[in-house]
PDB file of C-alpha atoms in Angstrom:
ATOM      1  CA  ASN J   1     -11.449  -0.869  73.581  1.00 74.00           C
ATOM      2  CA  ALA J   2     -10.995  -0.638  70.153  1.00 81.00           C
ATOM      3  CA  GLY J   3      -8.028   1.442  70.526  1.00 93.00           C
ATOM      4  CA  VAL J   4      -6.650   3.615  67.293  1.00 96.00           C
ATOM      5  CA  THR J   5      -8.159   3.421  64.640  1.00 97.00           C
ATOM      6  CA  GLN J   6      -6.988   4.865  61.187  1.00 98.00           C
ATOM      7  CA  THR J   7      -9.124   3.997  57.667  1.00 97.00           C
ATOM      8  CA  PRO J   8      -7.493   3.056  54.621  1.00 97.00           C
ATOM      9  CA  LYS J   9      -4.958   0.943  55.144  1.00 96.00           C
ATOM     10  CA  PHE J  10      -3.810   0.950  51.718  1.00 97.00           C
ATOM     11  CA  GLN J  11      -4.314   4.046  49.549  1.00 97.00           C
ATOM     12  CA  VAL J  12      -2.845   4.507  45.434  1.00 97.00           C
ATOM     13  CA  LEU J  13      -3.922   7.975  44.627  1.00 97.00           C
ATOM     14  CA  LYS J  14      -2.947  10.137  41.080  1.00 97.00           C
ATOM     15  CA  THR J  15      -0.833  12.717  41.350  1.00 98.00           C
ATOM     16  CA  GLY J  16      -3.330  16.150  41.926  1.00 97.00           C
ATOM     17  CA  GLN J  17      -6.234  14.044  43.468  1.00 97.00           C
ATOM     18  CA  SER J  18      -7.582  14.704  46.509  1.00 96.00           C
ATOM     19  CA  MET J  19      -7.744  12.206  49.777  1.00 96.00           C
ATOM     20  CA  THR J  20      -8.838  12.173  53.734  1.00 98.00           C
ATOM     21  CA  LEU J  21      -7.445   9.645  55.686  1.00 98.00           C
ATOM     22  CA  GLN J  22      -9.375   8.682  58.527  1.00 98.00           C
ATOM     23  CA  CYS J  23      -8.676   8.075  62.000  1.00 98.00           C
ATOM     24  CA  ALA J  24     -10.816   7.428  66.039  1.00 97.00           C
ATOM     25  CA  GLN J  25      -9.970   6.860  69.184  1.00 96.00           C
ATOM     26  CA  ASP J  26     -12.089   5.569  72.154  1.00 95.00           C
ATOM     27  CA  MET J  27     -10.506   6.313  74.777  1.00 93.00           C
ATOM     28  CA  ASN J  28     -11.642   9.476  75.413  1.00 92.00           C
ATOM     29  CA  HIS J  29      -7.747  10.703  74.626  1.00 92.00           C
ATOM     30  CA  GLU J  30      -7.072  15.098  73.992  1.00 91.00           C
ATOM     31  CA  TYR J  31      -4.448  14.629  72.591  1.00 91.00           C
ATOM     32  CA  MET J  32      -3.702  13.404  69.170  1.00 93.00           C
ATOM     33  CA  SER J  33      -1.506  12.830  66.156  1.00 94.00           C
ATOM     34  CA  TRP J  34      -0.434  12.637  62.260  1.00 96.00           C
ATOM     35  CA  TYR J  35       3.302  11.596  61.941  1.00 96.00           C
ATOM     36  CA  ARG J  36       4.660  10.123  58.582  1.00 97.00           C
ATOM     37  CA  GLN J  37       7.028   7.629  57.963  1.00 95.00           C
ATOM     38  CA  ASP J  38       9.546   7.089  55.339  1.00 93.00           C
ATOM     39  CA  PRO J  39      10.632   3.824  54.112  1.00 86.00           C
ATOM     40  CA  GLY J  40      13.791   3.666  55.958  1.00 82.00           C
ATOM     41  CA  MET J  41      13.285   6.219  58.216  1.00 85.00           C
ATOM     42  CA  GLY J  42      12.249   7.546  62.141  1.00 87.00           C
ATOM     43  CA  LEU J  43       8.279   9.422  62.088  1.00 91.00           C
ATOM     44  CA  ARG J  44       8.196  12.616  61.213  1.00 94.00           C
ATOM     45  CA  LEU J  45       5.003  15.128  62.697  1.00 93.00           C
ATOM     46  CA  ILE J  46       2.743  16.554  60.839  1.00 96.00           C
ATOM     47  CA  HIS J  47      -0.366  18.220  62.754  1.00 95.00           C
ATOM     48  CA  TYR J  48      -1.303  17.621  66.365  1.00 93.00           C
ATOM     49  CA  SER J  49      -4.186  18.820  69.017  1.00 93.00           C
ATOM     50  CA  VAL J  50      -5.078  19.057  72.200  1.00 89.00           C
ATOM     51  CA  GLY J  51      -9.063  18.884  72.380  1.00 90.00           C
ATOM     52  CA  ALA J  52     -11.494  19.824  70.079  1.00 92.00           C
ATOM     53  CA  GLY J  53     -11.076  22.414  67.700  1.00 93.00           C
ATOM     54  CA  ILE J  54      -7.544  22.842  68.747  1.00 93.00           C
ATOM     55  CA  THR J  55      -5.254  22.050  66.060  1.00 94.00           C
ATOM     56  CA  ASP J  56      -1.059  23.049  65.578  1.00 93.00           C
ATOM     57  CA  GLN J  57       1.818  22.059  62.989  1.00 94.00           C
ATOM     58  CA  GLY J  58       4.110  19.909  63.786  1.00 92.00           C
ATOM     59  CA  GLU J  59       7.527  18.947  61.431  1.00 91.00           C
ATOM     60  CA  VAL J  60       6.003  18.531  58.449  1.00 95.00           C
ATOM     61  CA  PRO J  61       3.199  20.377  57.972  1.00 96.00           C
ATOM     62  CA  ASN J  62       2.992  21.029  54.527  1.00 96.00           C
ATOM     63  CA  GLY J  63       0.661  19.510  51.804  1.00 96.00           C
ATOM     64  CA  TYR J  64      -1.741  18.728  54.966  1.00 97.00           C
ATOM     65  CA  ASN J  65      -4.376  20.538  56.306  1.00 97.00           C
ATOM     66  CA  VAL J  66      -5.746  19.073  59.845  1.00 97.00           C
ATOM     67  CA  SER J  67      -9.462  19.401  62.051  1.00 96.00           C
ATOM     68  CA  ARG J  68     -10.781  18.011  65.246  1.00 96.00           C
ATOM     69  CA  SER J  69     -14.333  18.969  65.006  1.00 96.00           C
ATOM     70  CA  THR J  70     -14.760  15.660  67.789  1.00 96.00           C
ATOM     71  CA  THR J  71     -12.464  14.527  70.951  1.00 95.00           C
ATOM     72  CA  GLU J  72     -12.789  11.394  68.650  1.00 96.00           C
ATOM     73  CA  ASP J  73     -11.729  12.004  65.913  1.00 97.00           C
ATOM     74  CA  PHE J  74      -8.896  13.604  63.835  1.00 98.00           C
ATOM     75  CA  PRO J  75      -9.153  12.980  60.027  1.00 98.00           C
ATOM     76  CA  LEU J  76      -5.849  14.115  57.769  1.00 98.00           C
ATOM     77  CA  ARG J  77      -6.781  16.412  54.362  1.00 98.00           C
ATOM     78  CA  LEU J  78      -3.905  15.569  51.503  1.00 96.00           C
ATOM     79  CA  LEU J  79      -5.985  18.502  49.237  1.00 91.00           C
ATOM     80  CA  SER J  80      -3.865  17.565  45.754  1.00 96.00           C
ATOM     81  CA  ALA J  81      -1.243  14.650  46.432  1.00 96.00           C
ATOM     82  CA  ALA J  82       2.545  14.333  45.176  1.00 97.00           C
ATOM     83  CA  PRO J  83       4.198  11.694  44.489  1.00 96.00           C
ATOM     84  CA  SER J  84       6.406  13.566  48.015  1.00 96.00           C
ATOM     85  CA  GLN J  85       3.525  12.741  49.919  1.00 97.00           C
ATOM     86  CA  THR J  86       4.403   8.742  49.498  1.00 97.00           C
ATOM     87  CA  SER J  87       4.316   7.139  53.048  1.00 97.00           C
ATOM     88  CA  VAL J  88       2.694   5.509  55.773  1.00 97.00           C
ATOM     89  CA  TYR J  89       0.545   7.169  57.945  1.00 98.00           C
ATOM     90  CA  PHE J  90      -0.051   7.157  61.530  1.00 97.00           C
ATOM     91  CA  CYS J  91      -2.424   8.668  64.103  1.00 97.00           C
ATOM     92  CA  ALA J  92      -1.151   9.066  67.370  1.00 95.00           C
ATOM     93  CA  SER J  93      -3.505   9.800  70.950  1.00 94.00           C
ATOM     94  CA  SER J  94      -2.452  10.112  74.215  1.00 90.00           C
ATOM     95  CA  GLY J  95      -3.940  12.077  77.427  1.00 84.00           C
ATOM     96  CA  LEU J  96      -2.637  15.129  78.413  1.00 75.00           C
ATOM     97  CA  ALA J  97      -0.547  14.205  81.375  1.00 66.00           C
ATOM     98  CA  GLY J  98       3.271  15.718  81.263  1.00 62.00           C
ATOM     99  CA  THR J  99       4.260  11.900  80.715  1.00 68.00           C
ATOM    100  CA  ASP J 100       0.933  10.335  78.994  1.00 80.00           C
ATOM    101  CA  THR J 101       2.632   7.334  76.342  1.00 86.00           C
ATOM    102  CA  GLN J 102       1.580   7.809  73.307  1.00 89.00           C
ATOM    103  CA  TYR J 103      -0.613   5.198  71.424  1.00 93.00           C
ATOM    104  CA  PHE J 104      -0.809   4.623  68.135  1.00 95.00           C
ATOM    105  CA  GLY J 105      -2.766   3.160  65.154  1.00 97.00           C
ATOM    106  CA  PRO J 106      -2.070   0.592  62.172  1.00 96.00           C
ATOM    107  CA  GLY J 107      -1.243   3.222  59.900  1.00 97.00           C
ATOM    108  CA  THR J 108      -2.307   3.916  56.321  1.00 98.00           C
ATOM    109  CA  ARG J 109      -0.522   2.622  53.636  1.00 97.00           C
ATOM    110  CA  LEU J 110      -0.287   5.602  51.064  1.00 97.00           C
ATOM    111  CA  THR J 111       1.007   5.663  47.330  1.00 97.00           C
ATOM    112  CA  VAL J 112       1.090   8.244  45.387  1.00 97.00           C
ATOM    113  CA  LEU J 113       1.631   8.316  41.634  1.00 96.00           C
TER     114      LEU J 113
ATOM    115  CA  ASP T   1      14.706  17.878  73.340  1.00 68.00           C
ATOM    116  CA  ALA T   2      18.116  16.042  73.766  1.00 76.00           C
ATOM    117  CA  LYS T   3      19.236  14.650  70.940  1.00 87.00           C
ATOM    118  CA  THR T   4      20.058  10.671  71.222  1.00 92.00           C
ATOM    119  CA  THR T   5      22.555   7.929  69.615  1.00 94.00           C
ATOM    120  CA  GLN T   6      21.968   5.290  69.309  1.00 96.00           C
ATOM    121  CA  PRO T   7      23.871   1.814  67.050  1.00 97.00           C
ATOM    122  CA  PRO T   8      21.653   0.901  64.286  1.00 96.00           C
ATOM    123  CA  SER T   9      22.057  -2.123  65.094  1.00 97.00           C
ATOM    124  CA  MET T  10      22.312  -5.591  67.136  1.00 97.00           C
ATOM    125  CA  ASP T  11      21.869  -9.008  67.594  1.00 97.00           C
ATOM    126  CA  CYS T  12      21.257 -11.307  70.568  1.00 96.00           C
ATOM    127  CA  ALA T  13      20.210 -15.051  70.811  1.00 97.00           C
ATOM    128  CA  GLU T  14      16.613 -15.320  71.827  1.00 97.00           C
ATOM    129  CA  GLY T  15      16.531 -16.761  75.289  1.00 96.00           C
ATOM    130  CA  ARG T  16      18.978 -14.955  76.418  1.00 97.00           C
ATOM    131  CA  ALA T  17      18.995 -10.592  77.804  1.00 97.00           C
ATOM    132  CA  ALA T  18      18.867  -8.235  75.834  1.00 98.00           C
ATOM    133  CA  ASN T  19      20.661  -4.591  75.736  1.00 98.00           C
ATOM    134  CA  LEU T  20      20.109  -1.237  74.094  1.00 98.00           C
ATOM    135  CA  PRO T  21      22.786   0.873  74.663  1.00 97.00           C
ATOM    136  CA  CYS T  22      21.389   4.633  74.505  1.00 97.00           C
ATOM    137  CA  ASN T  23      23.096   8.279  74.633  1.00 96.00           C
ATOM    138  CA  HIS T  24      21.981  11.417  75.642  1.00 93.00           C
ATOM    139  CA  SER T  25      24.963  13.222  76.854  1.00 91.00           C
ATOM    140  CA  THR T  26      22.462  16.906  76.678  1.00 89.00           C
ATOM    141  CA  ILE T  27      19.633  15.968  78.116  1.00 90.00           C
ATOM    142  CA  SER T  28      17.827  18.729  80.130  1.00 87.00           C
ATOM    143  CA  GLY T  29      17.232  18.035  84.497  1.00 87.00           C
ATOM    144  CA  ASN T  30      13.741  17.847  83.107  1.00 85.00           C
ATOM    145  CA  GLU T  31      13.412  15.224  79.982  1.00 89.00           C
ATOM    146  CA  TYR T  32      12.102  12.323  81.014  1.00 90.00           C
ATOM    147  CA  VAL T  33      14.069   9.141  78.282  1.00 93.00           C
ATOM    148  CA  TYR T  34      11.209   7.996  76.749  1.00 93.00           C
ATOM    149  CA  TRP T  35      11.483   3.896  74.457  1.00 96.00           C
ATOM    150  CA  TYR T  36       9.844   3.045  71.749  1.00 96.00           C
ATOM    151  CA  ARG T  37       9.330   0.335  69.263  1.00 97.00           C
ATOM    152  CA  GLN T  38       7.629  -0.500  65.820  1.00 96.00           C
ATOM    153  CA  ILE T  39       7.558  -3.976  64.994  1.00 95.00           C
ATOM    154  CA  HIS T  40       7.856  -4.588  61.503  1.00 89.00           C
ATOM    155  CA  SER T  41       6.203  -1.770  59.709  1.00 81.00           C
ATOM    156  CA  GLN T  42       2.628  -1.174  62.789  1.00 93.00           C
ATOM    157  CA  GLY T  43       2.661   1.332  65.072  1.00 95.00           C
ATOM    158  CA  PRO T  44       5.021   2.221  67.320  1.00 94.00           C
ATOM    159  CA  GLN T  45       4.058   1.053  71.364  1.00 95.00           C
ATOM    160  CA  TYR T  46       5.350   2.288  73.989  1.00 94.00           C
ATOM    161  CA  ILE T  47       7.149   0.416  75.971  1.00 96.00           C
ATOM    162  CA  ILE T  48       8.151   2.277  80.076  1.00 95.00           C
ATOM    163  CA  HIS T  49      10.125   5.775  80.240  1.00 93.00           C
ATOM    164  CA  GLY T  50      12.127   7.090  83.356  1.00 93.00           C
ATOM    165  CA  LEU T  51      13.390  10.210  84.265  1.00 92.00           C
ATOM    166  CA  LYS T  52      16.325   9.473  86.875  1.00 91.00           C
ATOM    167  CA  ASN T  53      15.637   6.274  88.779  1.00 88.00           C
ATOM    168  CA  ASN T  54      16.033   2.684  86.867  1.00 94.00           C
ATOM    169  CA  GLU T  55      12.860   1.913  86.810  1.00 95.00           C
ATOM    170  CA  THR T  56      10.781  -1.562  85.753  1.00 96.00           C
ATOM    171  CA  ASN T  57       7.614  -2.872  83.907  1.00 95.00           C
ATOM    172  CA  GLU T  58       6.678  -6.261  82.974  1.00 95.00           C
ATOM    173  CA  MET T  59       7.896  -5.804  79.552  1.00 94.00           C
ATOM    174  CA  ALA T  60      11.461  -4.156  80.329  1.00 97.00           C
ATOM    175  CA  SER T  61      14.248  -2.531  82.675  1.00 98.00           C
ATOM    176  CA  LEU T  62      15.146   0.940  81.787  1.00 98.00           C
ATOM    177  CA  ILE T  63      18.552   1.749  83.848  1.00 97.00           C
ATOM    178  CA  ILE T  64      19.947   5.756  83.530  1.00 96.00           C
ATOM    179  CA  THR T  65      22.888   6.600  84.465  1.00 95.00           C
ATOM    180  CA  GLU T  66      23.619   8.391  87.291  1.00 94.00           C
ATOM    181  CA  ASP T  67      24.782  11.735  85.674  1.00 94.00           C
ATOM    182  CA  ARG T  68      21.488  10.890  82.905  1.00 94.00           C
ATOM    183  CA  LYS T  69      23.740  11.151  79.831  1.00 94.00           C
ATOM    184  CA  SER T  70      22.866   7.493  78.976  1.00 95.00           C
ATOM    185  CA  SER T  71      21.016   4.920  79.541  1.00 97.00           C
ATOM    186  CA  THR T  72      20.317   0.709  78.450  1.00 97.00           C
ATOM    187  CA  LEU T  73      16.451  -0.391  78.023  1.00 98.00           C
ATOM    188  CA  ILE T  74      17.345  -4.339  79.289  1.00 98.00           C
ATOM    189  CA  LEU T  75      14.807  -7.007  77.393  1.00 97.00           C
ATOM    190  CA  PRO T  76      15.887  -9.577  79.849  1.00 96.00           C
ATOM    191  CA  HIS T  77      14.911 -12.703  77.886  1.00 95.00           C
ATOM    192  CA  ALA T  78      14.404 -12.030  74.283  1.00 96.00           C
ATOM    193  CA  THR T  79      12.510 -13.898  72.370  1.00 97.00           C
ATOM    194  CA  LEU T  80      11.806 -13.704  68.564  1.00 97.00           C
ATOM    195  CA  ARG T  81       9.186 -11.401  68.538  1.00 95.00           C
ATOM    196  CA  ASP T  82      11.403  -8.967  70.460  1.00 97.00           C
ATOM    197  CA  THR T  83      12.676  -8.197  66.817  1.00 97.00           C
ATOM    198  CA  ALA T  84      11.500  -4.982  65.727  1.00 97.00           C
ATOM    199  CA  VAL T  85      13.266  -0.787  65.678  1.00 96.00           C
ATOM    200  CA  TYR T  86      13.474   0.042  68.747  1.00 97.00           C
ATOM    201  CA  TYR T  87      13.352   3.679  69.272  1.00 96.00           C
ATOM    202  CA  CYS T  88      14.835   6.088  72.245  1.00 96.00           C
ATOM    203  CA  ILE T  89      13.318   9.561  72.718  1.00 92.00           C
ATOM    204  CA  ALA T  90      14.214  12.327  75.338  1.00 88.00           C
ATOM    205  CA  LEU T  91      11.663  14.953  76.092  1.00 82.00           C
ATOM    206  CA  ASN T  92      10.554  16.859  78.231  1.00 78.00           C
ATOM    207  CA  SER T  93       7.548  15.935  80.228  1.00 68.00           C
ATOM    208  CA  GLY T  94       4.864  18.529  78.100  1.00 68.00           C
ATOM    209  CA  ASN T  95       5.704  17.998  75.051  1.00 67.00           C
ATOM    210  CA  THR T  96       5.387  14.351  74.962  1.00 60.00           C
ATOM    211  CA  GLY T  97       2.936  13.842  72.602  1.00 70.00           C
ATOM    212  CA  LYS T  98       6.265  15.558  69.895  1.00 78.00           C
ATOM    213  CA  LEU T  99       8.054  12.401  69.540  1.00 84.00           C
ATOM    214  CA  ILE T 100      11.284  12.840  67.827  1.00 83.00           C
ATOM    215  CA  PHE T 101      12.543   9.337  65.822  1.00 86.00           C
ATOM    216  CA  GLY T 102      15.833   9.422  65.311  1.00 86.00           C
ATOM    217  CA  GLN T 103      16.219   6.313  63.050  1.00 87.00           C
ATOM    218  CA  GLY T 104      16.675   3.708  66.357  1.00 94.00           C
ATOM    219  CA  THR T 105      18.412   0.149  67.024  1.00 97.00           C
ATOM    220  CA  THR T 106      17.094  -2.397  65.283  1.00 96.00           C
ATOM    221  CA  LEU T 107      17.475  -5.900  67.171  1.00 98.00           C
ATOM    222  CA  GLN T 108      17.578  -9.306  65.460  1.00 98.00           C
ATOM    223  CA  VAL T 109      16.972 -11.633  67.783  1.00 97.00           C
ATOM    224  CA  LYS T 110      18.132 -15.174  66.278  1.00 96.00           C
ATOM    225  CA  PRO T 111      17.598 -19.136  67.223  1.00 95.00           C
TER     226      PRO T 111
END
């Protein structure tokens, strides 16, 4: 199993540009989520999904959209990038059982100029 | 989910046990204690979790006090590769996907 994969690894955008961060998992996990991590800080939850067709907001959802058309994929879209969105983005997945643990991807390092 | 408090940093000699404390004095009866770690900006990695009883796996041991207000993560023989930020997280079993990360403890293992 590849686990949780994220692309790209690095990205530089200009203010106002849009892009999609890709996340995929091959563990048949129902639950997937996106976090961002600013320098020197812990991770903060952006959006999450408990299954295909179901998404919900986390702690810091503004400026981001998500969709979940398949179990495997959970892309994160930035419609109009802002410098405040410069961060490292992590995708995670798990089963839905009460004590299932999260598996994290390697992250995407995004810089918005 | 209950707030947790951890020391910002700790040192440990290579080969010795690393004992990382966590305070969660407001934890409720159905909240688990989870530990994750993050090595050099990689994605966080699950270590161990527990509810009431002490737990052990191939990576670490988790000691939870009888009143459940605090816990200690023990890495029995720390290596240089255990240098990381360690996060203690208390959360309801139904919210295990919604991890709330604090600042964690930066563990530096020294030769």
